[in-house]
Amino acid sequence: MSSLLQSKMGSGMSIDLIHPFRDGNGRLARVLSSLMALQAGLPLLDFSLMAGTGKTAYIAAIQAGLDKHYAPMESLLGEIIEQSCPSS
């Protein structure tokens, strides 16, 4: 697992837990993820996989991560990163 994914999983789970507002956790987590990706030399992340039915998978991945089962979030973030990188 890349260090970006490891960092995102740890910080993303924490943000979802400590963010003091009822609404906006997802937006804050996406901003943090994008910043971390840019710092790692990746392009701006495309989170369209999380729209519609993808939101259910994202919420399930967060819930799994709270139990320290990171595979669902690792998979989802891997797909988002892959989708965001231009084809060579």
mmCIF file with all atom_site columns, C-alpha atoms in Angstrom:
data_model
loop_
_atom_site.group_PDB
_atom_site.id
_atom_site.type_symbol
_atom_site.label_atom_id
_atom_site.label_alt_id
_atom_site.label_comp_id
_atom_site.label_asym_id
_atom_site.label_entity_id
_atom_site.label_seq_id
_atom_site.pdbx_PDB_ins_code
_atom_site.Cartn_x
_atom_site.Cartn_y
_atom_site.Cartn_z
_atom_site.occupancy
_atom_site.B_iso_or_equiv
_atom_site.pdbx_formal_charge
_atom_site.auth_seq_id
_atom_site.auth_comp_id
_atom_site.auth_asym_id
_atom_site.auth_atom_id
_atom_site.pdbx_PDB_model_num
ATOM 1  C CA . MET A 1 1  ? 0.000   0.000  0.000   1.00 0.00 ? 1  MET A CA 1
ATOM 2  C CA . SER A 1 2  ? 1.384   3.393  -0.926  1.00 0.00 ? 2  SER A CA 1
ATOM 3  C CA . SER A 1 3  ? 2.256   5.869  1.795   1.00 0.00 ? 3  SER A CA 1
ATOM 4  C CA . LEU A 1 4  ? -0.386  8.231  0.345   1.00 0.00 ? 4  LEU A CA 1
ATOM 5  C CA . LEU A 1 5  ? -3.093  5.619  0.849   1.00 0.00 ? 5  LEU A CA 1
ATOM 6  C CA . GLN A 1 6  ? -1.859  4.831  4.354   1.00 0.00 ? 6  GLN A CA 1
ATOM 7  C CA . SER A 1 7  ? -1.817  8.503  5.312   1.00 0.00 ? 7  SER A CA 1
ATOM 8  C CA . LYS A 1 8  ? -5.211  9.153  3.776   1.00 0.00 ? 8  LYS A CA 1
ATOM 9  C CA . MET A 1 9  ? -6.821  6.206  5.499   1.00 0.00 ? 9  MET A CA 1
ATOM 10 C CA . GLY A 1 10 ? -5.547  7.256  8.897   1.00 0.00 ? 10 GLY A CA 1
ATOM 11 C CA . SER A 1 11 ? -6.306  10.939 8.506   1.00 0.00 ? 11 SER A CA 1
ATOM 12 C CA . GLY A 1 12 ? -9.546  10.442 6.611   1.00 0.00 ? 12 GLY A CA 1
ATOM 13 C CA . MET A 1 13 ? -10.966 8.204  9.295   1.00 0.00 ? 13 MET A CA 1
ATOM 14 C CA . SER A 1 14 ? -9.914  10.710 11.945  1.00 0.00 ? 14 SER A CA 1
ATOM 15 C CA . ILE A 1 15 ? -11.499 13.645 10.102  1.00 0.00 ? 15 ILE A CA 1
ATOM 16 C CA . ASP A 1 16 ? -14.787 11.801 9.841   1.00 0.00 ? 16 ASP A CA 1
ATOM 17 C CA . LEU A 1 17 ? -14.717 11.220 13.587  1.00 0.00 ? 17 LEU A CA 1
ATOM 18 C CA . ILE A 1 18 ? -13.624 14.647 14.831  1.00 0.00 ? 18 ILE A CA 1
ATOM 19 C CA . HIS A 1 19 ? -15.225 17.005 12.317  1.00 0.00 ? 19 HIS A CA 1
ATOM 20 C CA . PRO A 1 20 ? -17.554 19.037 14.549  1.00 0.00 ? 20 PRO A CA 1
ATOM 21 C CA . PHE A 1 21 ? -20.341 19.604 12.055  1.00 0.00 ? 21 PHE A CA 1
ATOM 22 C CA . ARG A 1 22 ? -23.197 17.331 11.101  1.00 0.00 ? 22 ARG A CA 1
ATOM 23 C CA . ASP A 1 23 ? -22.739 18.069 7.403   1.00 0.00 ? 23 ASP A CA 1
ATOM 24 C CA . GLY A 1 24 ? -19.526 18.577 5.479   1.00 0.00 ? 24 GLY A CA 1
ATOM 25 C CA . ASN A 1 25 ? -17.367 15.661 6.614   1.00 0.00 ? 25 ASN A CA 1
ATOM 26 C CA . GLY A 1 26 ? -17.148 14.292 3.078   1.00 0.00 ? 26 GLY A CA 1
ATOM 27 C CA . ARG A 1 27 ? -16.198 17.642 1.584   1.00 0.00 ? 27 ARG A CA 1
ATOM 28 C CA . LEU A 1 28 ? -13.476 18.138 4.169   1.00 0.00 ? 28 LEU A CA 1
ATOM 29 C CA . ALA A 1 29 ? -12.157 14.603 3.618   1.00 0.00 ? 29 ALA A CA 1
ATOM 30 C CA . ARG A 1 30 ? -12.058 15.159 -0.179  1.00 0.00 ? 30 ARG A CA 1
ATOM 31 C CA . VAL A 1 31 ? -10.188 18.452 0.227   1.00 0.00 ? 31 VAL A CA 1
ATOM 32 C CA . LEU A 1 32 ? -7.663  16.758 2.524   1.00 0.00 ? 32 LEU A CA 1
ATOM 33 C CA . SER A 1 33 ? -7.307  13.830 0.098   1.00 0.00 ? 33 SER A CA 1
ATOM 34 C CA . SER A 1 34 ? -6.752  16.197 -2.825  1.00 0.00 ? 34 SER A CA 1
ATOM 35 C CA . LEU A 1 35 ? -4.134  18.174 -0.915  1.00 0.00 ? 35 LEU A CA 1
ATOM 36 C CA . MET A 1 36 ? -2.298  14.981 0.046   1.00 0.00 ? 36 MET A CA 1
ATOM 37 C CA . ALA A 1 37 ? -2.422  13.748 -3.556  1.00 0.00 ? 37 ALA A CA 1
ATOM 38 C CA . LEU A 1 38 ? -1.057  17.039 -4.899  1.00 0.00 ? 38 LEU A CA 1
ATOM 39 C CA . GLN A 1 39 ? 1.744   16.962 -2.307  1.00 0.00 ? 39 GLN A CA 1
ATOM 40 C CA . ALA A 1 40 ? 2.579   13.427 -3.495  1.00 0.00 ? 40 ALA A CA 1
ATOM 41 C CA . GLY A 1 41 ? 2.847   14.628 -7.100  1.00 0.00 ? 41 GLY A CA 1
ATOM 42 C CA . LEU A 1 42 ? -0.491  13.227 -8.252  1.00 0.00 ? 42 LEU A CA 1
ATOM 43 C CA . PRO A 1 43 ? -3.106  15.179 -10.193 1.00 0.00 ? 43 PRO A CA 1
ATOM 44 C CA . LEU A 1 44 ? -6.216  16.598 -8.593  1.00 0.00 ? 44 LEU A CA 1
ATOM 45 C CA . LEU A 1 45 ? -8.367  13.632 -7.596  1.00 0.00 ? 45 LEU A CA 1
ATOM 46 C CA . ASP A 1 46 ? -11.602 12.846 -9.430  1.00 0.00 ? 46 ASP A CA 1
ATOM 47 C CA . PHE A 1 47 ? -14.131 11.692 -6.844  1.00 0.00 ? 47 PHE A CA 1
ATOM 48 C CA . SER A 1 48 ? -16.928 10.947 -9.305  1.00 0.00 ? 48 SER A CA 1
ATOM 49 C CA . LEU A 1 49 ? -16.772 7.251  -8.308  1.00 0.00 ? 49 LEU A CA 1
ATOM 50 C CA . MET A 1 50 ? -18.243 8.310  -4.965  1.00 0.00 ? 50 MET A CA 1
ATOM 51 C CA . ALA A 1 51 ? -21.353 9.876  -6.518  1.00 0.00 ? 51 ALA A CA 1
ATOM 52 C CA . GLY A 1 52 ? -24.696 8.109  -6.540  1.00 0.00 ? 52 GLY A CA 1
ATOM 53 C CA . THR A 1 53 ? -24.373 4.476  -5.529  1.00 0.00 ? 53 THR A CA 1
ATOM 54 C CA . GLY A 1 54 ? -20.646 4.978  -4.925  1.00 0.00 ? 54 GLY A CA 1
ATOM 55 C CA . LYS A 1 55 ? -21.515 6.963  -1.803  1.00 0.00 ? 55 LYS A CA 1
ATOM 56 C CA . THR A 1 56 ? -22.825 3.779  -0.209  1.00 0.00 ? 56 THR A CA 1
ATOM 57 C CA . ALA A 1 57 ? -19.467 2.060  -0.841  1.00 0.00 ? 57 ALA A CA 1
ATOM 58 C CA . TYR A 1 58 ? -17.632 5.078  0.604   1.00 0.00 ? 58 TYR A CA 1
ATOM 59 C CA . ILE A 1 59 ? -19.707 5.041  3.793   1.00 0.00 ? 59 ILE A CA 1
ATOM 60 C CA . ALA A 1 60 ? -19.210 1.279  4.112   1.00 0.00 ? 60 ALA A CA 1
ATOM 61 C CA . ALA A 1 61 ? -15.453 1.784  3.675   1.00 0.00 ? 61 ALA A CA 1
ATOM 62 C CA . ILE A 1 62 ? -15.434 4.399  6.438   1.00 0.00 ? 62 ILE A CA 1
ATOM 63 C CA . GLN A 1 63 ? -17.345 2.081  8.751   1.00 0.00 ? 63 GLN A CA 1
ATOM 64 C CA . ALA A 1 64 ? -14.933 -0.772 7.993   1.00 0.00 ? 64 ALA A CA 1
ATOM 65 C CA . GLY A 1 65 ? -11.986 1.567  8.639   1.00 0.00 ? 65 GLY A CA 1
ATOM 66 C CA . LEU A 1 66 ? -13.303 2.406  12.082  1.00 0.00 ? 66 LEU A CA 1
ATOM 67 C CA . ASP A 1 67 ? -12.776 -1.292 12.843  1.00 0.00 ? 67 ASP A CA 1
ATOM 68 C CA . LYS A 1 68 ? -9.248  -1.029 11.378  1.00 0.00 ? 68 LYS A CA 1
ATOM 69 C CA . HIS A 1 69 ? -10.303 -2.975 8.276   1.00 0.00 ? 69 HIS A CA 1
ATOM 70 C CA . TYR A 1 70 ? -8.794  -0.702 5.627   1.00 0.00 ? 70 TYR A CA 1
ATOM 71 C CA . ALA A 1 71 ? -9.080  -2.882 2.503   1.00 0.00 ? 71 ALA A CA 1
ATOM 72 C CA . PRO A 1 72 ? -12.381 -1.339 1.291   1.00 0.00 ? 72 PRO A CA 1
ATOM 73 C CA . MET A 1 73 ? -11.019 2.228  1.597   1.00 0.00 ? 73 MET A CA 1
ATOM 74 C CA . GLU A 1 74 ? -7.695  1.203  0.071   1.00 0.00 ? 74 GLU A CA 1
ATOM 75 C CA . SER A 1 75 ? -9.552  -0.264 -2.905  1.00 0.00 ? 75 SER A CA 1
ATOM 76 C CA . LEU A 1 76 ? -11.818 2.762  -3.327  1.00 0.00 ? 76 LEU A CA 1
ATOM 77 C CA . LEU A 1 77 ? -8.953  5.261  -3.074  1.00 0.00 ? 77 LEU A CA 1
ATOM 78 C CA . GLY A 1 78 ? -6.855  3.166  -5.447  1.00 0.00 ? 78 GLY A CA 1
ATOM 79 C CA . GLU A 1 79 ? -9.651  3.351  -8.029  1.00 0.00 ? 79 GLU A CA 1
ATOM 80 C CA . ILE A 1 80 ? -10.014 7.111  -7.512  1.00 0.00 ? 80 ILE A CA 1
ATOM 81 C CA . ILE A 1 81 ? -6.270  7.652  -7.946  1.00 0.00 ? 81 ILE A CA 1
ATOM 82 C CA . GLU A 1 82 ? -6.187  5.420  -11.030 1.00 0.00 ? 82 GLU A CA 1
ATOM 83 C CA . GLN A 1 83 ? -9.162  7.249  -12.556 1.00 0.00 ? 83 GLN A CA 1
ATOM 84 C CA . SER A 1 84 ? -7.550  10.609 -11.793 1.00 0.00 ? 84 SER A CA 1
ATOM 85 C CA . CYS A 1 85 ? -4.193  9.889  -13.442 1.00 0.00 ? 85 CYS A CA 1
ATOM 86 C CA . PRO A 1 86 ? -3.985  10.642 -17.164 1.00 0.00 ? 86 PRO A CA 1
ATOM 87 C CA . SER A 1 87 ? -3.556  7.618  -19.415 1.00 0.00 ? 87 SER A CA 1
ATOM 88 C CA . SER A 1 88 ? -0.051  7.189  -20.770 1.00 0.00 ? 88 SER A CA 1
#
